Amino acid sequence: DIAMTQSPDSLAVSLGERATINCKSSRSIFYSSNKKNYLSWFQQKPGQPPKLLIYWASTRESGVPDRFSGSGSGTDFTLTISSLQAEDVAVYFCQQYYDSVPTFGQGTKVEI
Amino acid sequence: QVLLQESGPGLVKPSETLSLTCTVSGGSISSDYWSWIRQPPGKGLEWIAYIYNGGSTKYNSSLKGRLIISVDTSRNQFSLKLSSVTAADTAVYYCARQTTHDYHDSNGVSKQWFNWFDPWGQGILVTVSS
């Protein structure tokens, strides 16, 4: 199985500042045939299911604010919140769908 | 809009079988991949199993031997049975859908693969305790 490792485990960011979350896969999740990275990002608030933010590593889901952006390729990926808002306090997970066994990162808790 | 809803008992005794059902509305269960994912309290997400093409299955090897995932297309539902449960199986259990995309493999053959998880059900907390 492909292991997904996020860093940091938690971070505290001031309102309006940038938050950066990293995700590393144990092997490449880039498929050269279609030039796509098989990575998604989710946001989870307490008592709620994960909410899809980003897929194909950098495509924002409809309705997701443009302060959320995804980047990276191969094995190293980043989720950036450009200007943190109070409602962004949550746990963020990356997930690969390259392999027949989907796997998640351990999560990163973002606090104010 | 596709919606998913989990149902089943919230309390299961150790060594017994956990049984959950996911009801899908707003779309057909005959296409796409349909998964169970769990999250122990305060911990991360673990994919458990999926069913696709109306009956093909794949299981997480760490749980294989205790799992059965099945589908009832007439009711637009899919189900999970996890046997011989222990306290370690206490978790919020989610059902989720994965749509598919077409791609060409290295030989140029057209194939299909699954996408990201979306949407998810609200989740159901299952506690294993006597």
GROMACS .gro file of C-alpha atoms in nm:
model
  242
    1ASP     CA    1   0.000   0.000   0.000
    2ILE     CA    2   0.105   0.359  -0.057
    3ALA     CA    3   0.175   0.536   0.271
    4MET     CA    4   0.076   0.902   0.298
    5THR     CA    5   0.259   1.118   0.551
    6GLN     CA    6   0.150   1.470   0.637
    7SER     CA    7   0.344   1.745   0.809
    8PRO     CA    8   0.308   1.909   1.045
    9ASP     CA    9   0.062   1.721   1.268
   10SER     CA   10  -0.076   2.055   1.380
   11LEU     CA   11  -0.018   2.423   1.323
   12ALA     CA   12  -0.143   2.749   1.463
   13VAL     CA   13  -0.188   3.038   1.221
   14SER     CA   14  -0.309   3.392   1.280
   15LEU     CA   15  -0.624   3.509   1.108
   16GLY     CA   16  -0.541   3.636   0.761
   17GLU     CA   17  -0.207   3.456   0.749
   18ARG     CA   18  -0.101   3.169   0.525
   19ALA     CA   19  -0.128   2.805   0.629
   20THR     CA   20   0.075   2.538   0.449
   21ILE     CA   21   0.025   2.165   0.487
   22ASN     CA   22   0.253   1.908   0.327
   23CYS     CA   23   0.174   1.556   0.215
   24LYS     CA   24   0.426   1.300   0.097
   25SER     CA   25   0.348   0.967  -0.067
   26SER     CA   26   0.574   0.663  -0.033
   27ARG     CA   27   0.583   0.631  -0.411
   28SER     CA   28   0.483   0.842  -0.705
   29ILE     CA   29   0.112   0.893  -0.761
   30PHE     CA   30   0.162   1.065  -1.097
   31TYR     CA   31   0.033   0.872  -1.396
   32SER     CA   32   0.232   0.969  -1.704
   33SER     CA   33  -0.028   0.849  -1.952
   34ASN     CA   34  -0.279   1.117  -1.854
   35LYS     CA   35  -0.035   1.345  -1.670
   36LYS     CA   36  -0.242   1.349  -1.356
   37ASN     CA   37  -0.156   1.326  -0.988
   38TYR     CA   38  -0.403   1.102  -0.810
   39LEU     CA   39  -0.433   1.309  -0.492
   40SER     CA   40  -0.723   1.471  -0.311
   41TRP     CA   41  -0.751   1.695  -0.006
   42PHE     CA   42  -1.031   1.697   0.250
   43GLN     CA   43  -1.137   1.926   0.532
   44GLN     CA   44  -1.303   1.777   0.840
   45LYS     CA   45  -1.472   1.973   1.115
   46PRO     CA   46  -1.578   1.813   1.447
   47GLY     CA   47  -1.879   1.588   1.415
   48GLN     CA   48  -1.886   1.615   1.036
   49PRO     CA   49  -1.772   1.389   0.753
   50PRO     CA   50  -1.473   1.493   0.545
   51LYS     CA   51  -1.548   1.754   0.282
   52LEU     CA   52  -1.374   1.739  -0.057
   53LEU     CA   53  -1.161   2.047  -0.127
   54ILE     CA   54  -0.917   1.952  -0.403
   55TYR     CA   55  -0.877   1.665  -0.651
   56TRP     CA   56  -0.616   1.586  -0.916
   57ALA     CA   57  -0.380   1.753  -0.666
   58SER     CA   58  -0.474   2.105  -0.775
   59THR     CA   59  -0.834   2.120  -0.902
   60ARG     CA   60  -1.060   2.301  -0.661
   61GLU     CA   61  -1.401   2.144  -0.600
   62SER     CA   62  -1.697   2.359  -0.697
   63GLY     CA   63  -1.793   2.597  -0.418
   64VAL     CA   64  -1.458   2.580  -0.239
   65PRO     CA   65  -1.317   2.929  -0.171
   66ASP     CA   66  -1.021   3.025  -0.386
   67ARG     CA   67  -0.804   3.082  -0.078
   68PHE     CA   68  -0.758   2.703  -0.085
   69SER     CA   69  -0.506   2.578  -0.339
   70GLY     CA   70  -0.323   2.253  -0.403
   71SER     CA   71   0.014   2.199  -0.567
   72GLY     CA   72   0.286   1.942  -0.615
   73SER     CA   73   0.358   1.638  -0.827
   74GLY     CA   74   0.497   1.289  -0.799
   75THR     CA   75   0.544   1.228  -0.426
   76ASP     CA   76   0.532   1.576  -0.270
   77PHE     CA   77   0.218   1.785  -0.239
   78THR     CA   78   0.102   2.097  -0.059
   79LEU     CA   79  -0.231   2.240   0.049
   80THR     CA   80  -0.220   2.615   0.102
   81ILE     CA   81  -0.478   2.835   0.269
   82SER     CA   82  -0.373   3.180   0.154
   83SER     CA   83  -0.552   3.386   0.418
   84LEU     CA   84  -0.683   3.184   0.710
   85GLN     CA   85  -1.040   3.250   0.817
   86ALA     CA   86  -1.203   3.144   1.145
   87GLU     CA   87  -1.418   2.888   0.962
   88ASP     CA   88  -1.106   2.713   0.829
   89VAL     CA   89  -1.025   2.569   1.172
   90ALA     CA   90  -1.040   2.197   1.102
   91VAL     CA   91  -0.838   1.884   1.036
   92TYR     CA   92  -0.709   1.842   0.682
   93PHE     CA   93  -0.636   1.506   0.517
   94CYS     CA   94  -0.467   1.413   0.193
   95GLN     CA   95  -0.565   1.091   0.016
   96GLN     CA   96  -0.429   0.902  -0.284
   97TYR     CA   97  -0.647   0.718  -0.533
   98TYR     CA   98  -0.363   0.597  -0.756
   99ASP     CA   99  -0.347   0.254  -0.598
  100SER     CA  100  -0.628  -0.002  -0.577
  101VAL     CA  101  -0.609   0.049  -0.199
  102PRO     CA  102  -0.693   0.414  -0.122
  103THR     CA  103  -0.494   0.555   0.168
  104PHE     CA  104  -0.507   0.873   0.375
  105GLY     CA  105  -0.257   1.092   0.551
  106GLN     CA  106  -0.282   1.103   0.930
  107GLY     CA  107  -0.431   1.452   0.927
  108THR     CA  108  -0.313   1.804   1.012
  109LYS     CA  109  -0.501   2.009   1.268
  110VAL     CA  110  -0.519   2.380   1.184
  111GLU     CA  111  -0.591   2.619   1.469
  112ILE     CA  112  -0.599   2.992   1.516
  113GLN     CA  113  -2.754   1.524  -0.602
  114VAL     CA  114  -2.638   1.192  -0.462
  115LEU     CA  115  -2.689   1.146  -0.087
  116LEU     CA  116  -2.567   0.862   0.133
  117GLN     CA  117  -2.702   0.759   0.474
  118GLU     CA  118  -2.557   0.497   0.706
  119SER     CA  119  -2.777   0.291   0.937
  120GLY     CA  120  -2.728   0.013   1.188
  121PRO     CA  121  -2.678  -0.052   1.559
  122GLY     CA  122  -2.461   0.188   1.754
  123LEU     CA  123  -2.349  -0.076   2.005
  124VAL     CA  124  -2.207  -0.419   1.932
  125LYS     CA  125  -2.076  -0.673   2.181
  126PRO     CA  126  -1.721  -0.805   2.153
  127SER     CA  127  -1.687  -1.115   1.930
  128GLU     CA  128  -2.015  -1.038   1.756
  129THR     CA  129  -2.076  -0.910   1.401
  130LEU     CA  130  -2.110  -0.543   1.313
  131SER     CA  131  -2.368  -0.489   1.038
  132LEU     CA  132  -2.419  -0.156   0.862
  133THR     CA  133  -2.618  -0.044   0.559
  134CYS     CA  134  -2.569   0.258   0.336
  135THR     CA  135  -2.873   0.385   0.148
  136VAL     CA  136  -2.802   0.581  -0.168
  137SER     CA  137  -3.048   0.836  -0.299
  138GLY     CA  138  -3.034   1.059  -0.604
  139GLY     CA  139  -2.833   0.815  -0.813
  140SER     CA  140  -2.794   0.451  -0.913
  141ILE     CA  141  -2.576   0.215  -0.716
  142SER     CA  142  -2.521   0.003  -1.028
  143SER     CA  143  -2.234   0.221  -1.142
  144ASP     CA  144  -1.935   0.374  -0.964
  145TYR     CA  145  -1.742   0.244  -0.663
  146TRP     CA  146  -1.902   0.235  -0.318
  147SER     CA  147  -1.680   0.229  -0.011
  148TRP     CA  148  -1.680   0.194   0.362
  149ILE     CA  149  -1.429   0.405   0.555
  150ARG     CA  150  -1.386   0.425   0.930
  151GLN     CA  151  -1.237   0.668   1.179
  152PRO     CA  152  -1.161   0.566   1.538
  153PRO     CA  153  -1.235   0.845   1.789
  154GLY     CA  154  -0.976   1.119   1.759
  155LYS     CA  155  -0.782   0.935   1.491
  156GLY     CA  156  -0.738   0.925   1.115
  157LEU     CA  157  -0.928   0.766   0.829
  158GLU     CA  158  -0.899   0.403   0.722
  159TRP     CA  159  -1.049   0.268   0.401
  160ILE     CA  160  -1.219  -0.065   0.467
  161ALA     CA  161  -1.364  -0.202   0.144
  162TYR     CA  162  -1.541  -0.116  -0.180
  163ILE     CA  163  -1.787  -0.277  -0.413
  164TYR     CA  164  -1.823  -0.189  -0.781
  165ASN     CA  165  -1.973  -0.302  -1.106
  166GLY     CA  166  -2.272  -0.427  -0.912
  167GLY     CA  167  -2.079  -0.690  -0.721
  168SER     CA  168  -1.700  -0.691  -0.758
  169THR     CA  169  -1.525  -0.628  -0.429
  170LYS     CA  170  -1.193  -0.534  -0.273
  171TYR     CA  171  -1.106  -0.541   0.094
  172ASN     CA  172  -0.842  -0.386   0.315
  173SER     CA  173  -0.600  -0.671   0.377
  174SER     CA  174  -0.568  -0.576   0.745
  175LEU     CA  175  -0.934  -0.668   0.792
  176LYS     CA  176  -0.967  -0.939   0.531
  177GLY     CA  177  -1.123  -1.255   0.660
  178ARG     CA  178  -1.361  -1.061   0.883
  179LEU     CA  179  -1.529  -0.850   0.616
  180ILE     CA  180  -1.815  -0.894   0.376
  181ILE     CA  181  -1.941  -0.610   0.158
  182SER     CA  182  -2.253  -0.662  -0.050
  183VAL     CA  183  -2.498  -0.467  -0.261
  184ASP     CA  184  -2.876  -0.472  -0.302
  185THR     CA  185  -2.942  -0.292  -0.627
  186SER     CA  186  -3.320  -0.325  -0.588
  187ARG     CA  187  -3.303  -0.112  -0.272
  188ASN     CA  188  -3.007   0.102  -0.386
  189GLN     CA  189  -2.817  -0.003  -0.076
  190PHE     CA  190  -2.483  -0.157   0.006
  191SER     CA  191  -2.386  -0.320   0.331
  192LEU     CA  192  -2.091  -0.410   0.550
  193LYS     CA  193  -2.050  -0.701   0.787
  194LEU     CA  194  -1.744  -0.712   1.014
  195SER     CA  195  -1.719  -1.023   1.228
  196SER     CA  196  -1.540  -1.099   1.555
  197VAL     CA  197  -1.528  -0.735   1.658
  198THR     CA  198  -1.312  -0.601   1.939
  199ALA     CA  199  -1.279  -0.263   2.105
  200ALA     CA  200  -1.032  -0.171   1.831
  201ASP     CA  201  -1.322  -0.170   1.585
  202THR     CA  202  -1.494   0.116   1.771
  203ALA     CA  203  -1.514   0.399   1.519
  204VAL     CA  204  -1.733   0.627   1.314
  205TYR     CA  205  -1.814   0.434   0.998
  206TYR     CA  206  -1.871   0.630   0.678
  207CYS     CA  207  -1.996   0.521   0.340
  208ALA     CA  208  -1.878   0.711   0.034
  209ARG     CA  209  -1.891   0.707  -0.344
  210GLN     CA  210  -1.610   0.716  -0.596
  211THR     CA  211  -1.700   0.802  -0.953
  212THR     CA  212  -1.473   0.687  -1.233
  213HIS     CA  213  -1.267   0.833  -1.513
  214ASP     CA  214  -1.144   0.685  -1.838
  215TYR     CA  215  -0.775   0.673  -1.925
  216HIS     CA  216  -0.537   0.496  -2.161
  217ASP     CA  217  -0.276   0.259  -2.024
  218SER     CA  218   0.081   0.233  -2.149
  219ASN     CA  219  -0.038   0.017  -2.441
  220GLY     CA  220  -0.301   0.270  -2.539
  221VAL     CA  221  -0.583   0.050  -2.415
  222SER     CA  222  -0.880   0.241  -2.277
  223LYS     CA  223  -0.951   0.159  -1.914
  224GLN     CA  224  -1.145   0.292  -1.618
  225TRP     CA  225  -1.023   0.388  -1.272
  226PHE     CA  226  -1.188   0.539  -0.967
  227ASN     CA  227  -1.175   0.899  -0.852
  228TRP     CA  228  -1.178   1.072  -0.513
  229PHE     CA  229  -1.436   1.004  -0.239
  230ASP     CA  230  -1.740   1.225  -0.286
  231PRO     CA  231  -1.999   1.242  -0.143
  232TRP     CA  232  -1.979   1.090   0.204
  233GLY     CA  233  -2.253   0.988   0.441
  234GLN     CA  234  -2.284   1.164   0.775
  235GLY     CA  235  -2.125   0.869   0.952
  236ILE     CA  236  -2.244   0.640   1.228
  237LEU     CA  237  -2.062   0.580   1.555
  238VAL     CA  238  -2.033   0.212   1.638
  239THR     CA  239  -1.907   0.123   1.984
  240VAL     CA  240  -1.785  -0.226   2.066
  241SER     CA  241  -1.852  -0.293   2.431
  242SER     CA  242  -2.014  -0.551   2.652
   0.00000   0.00000   0.00000
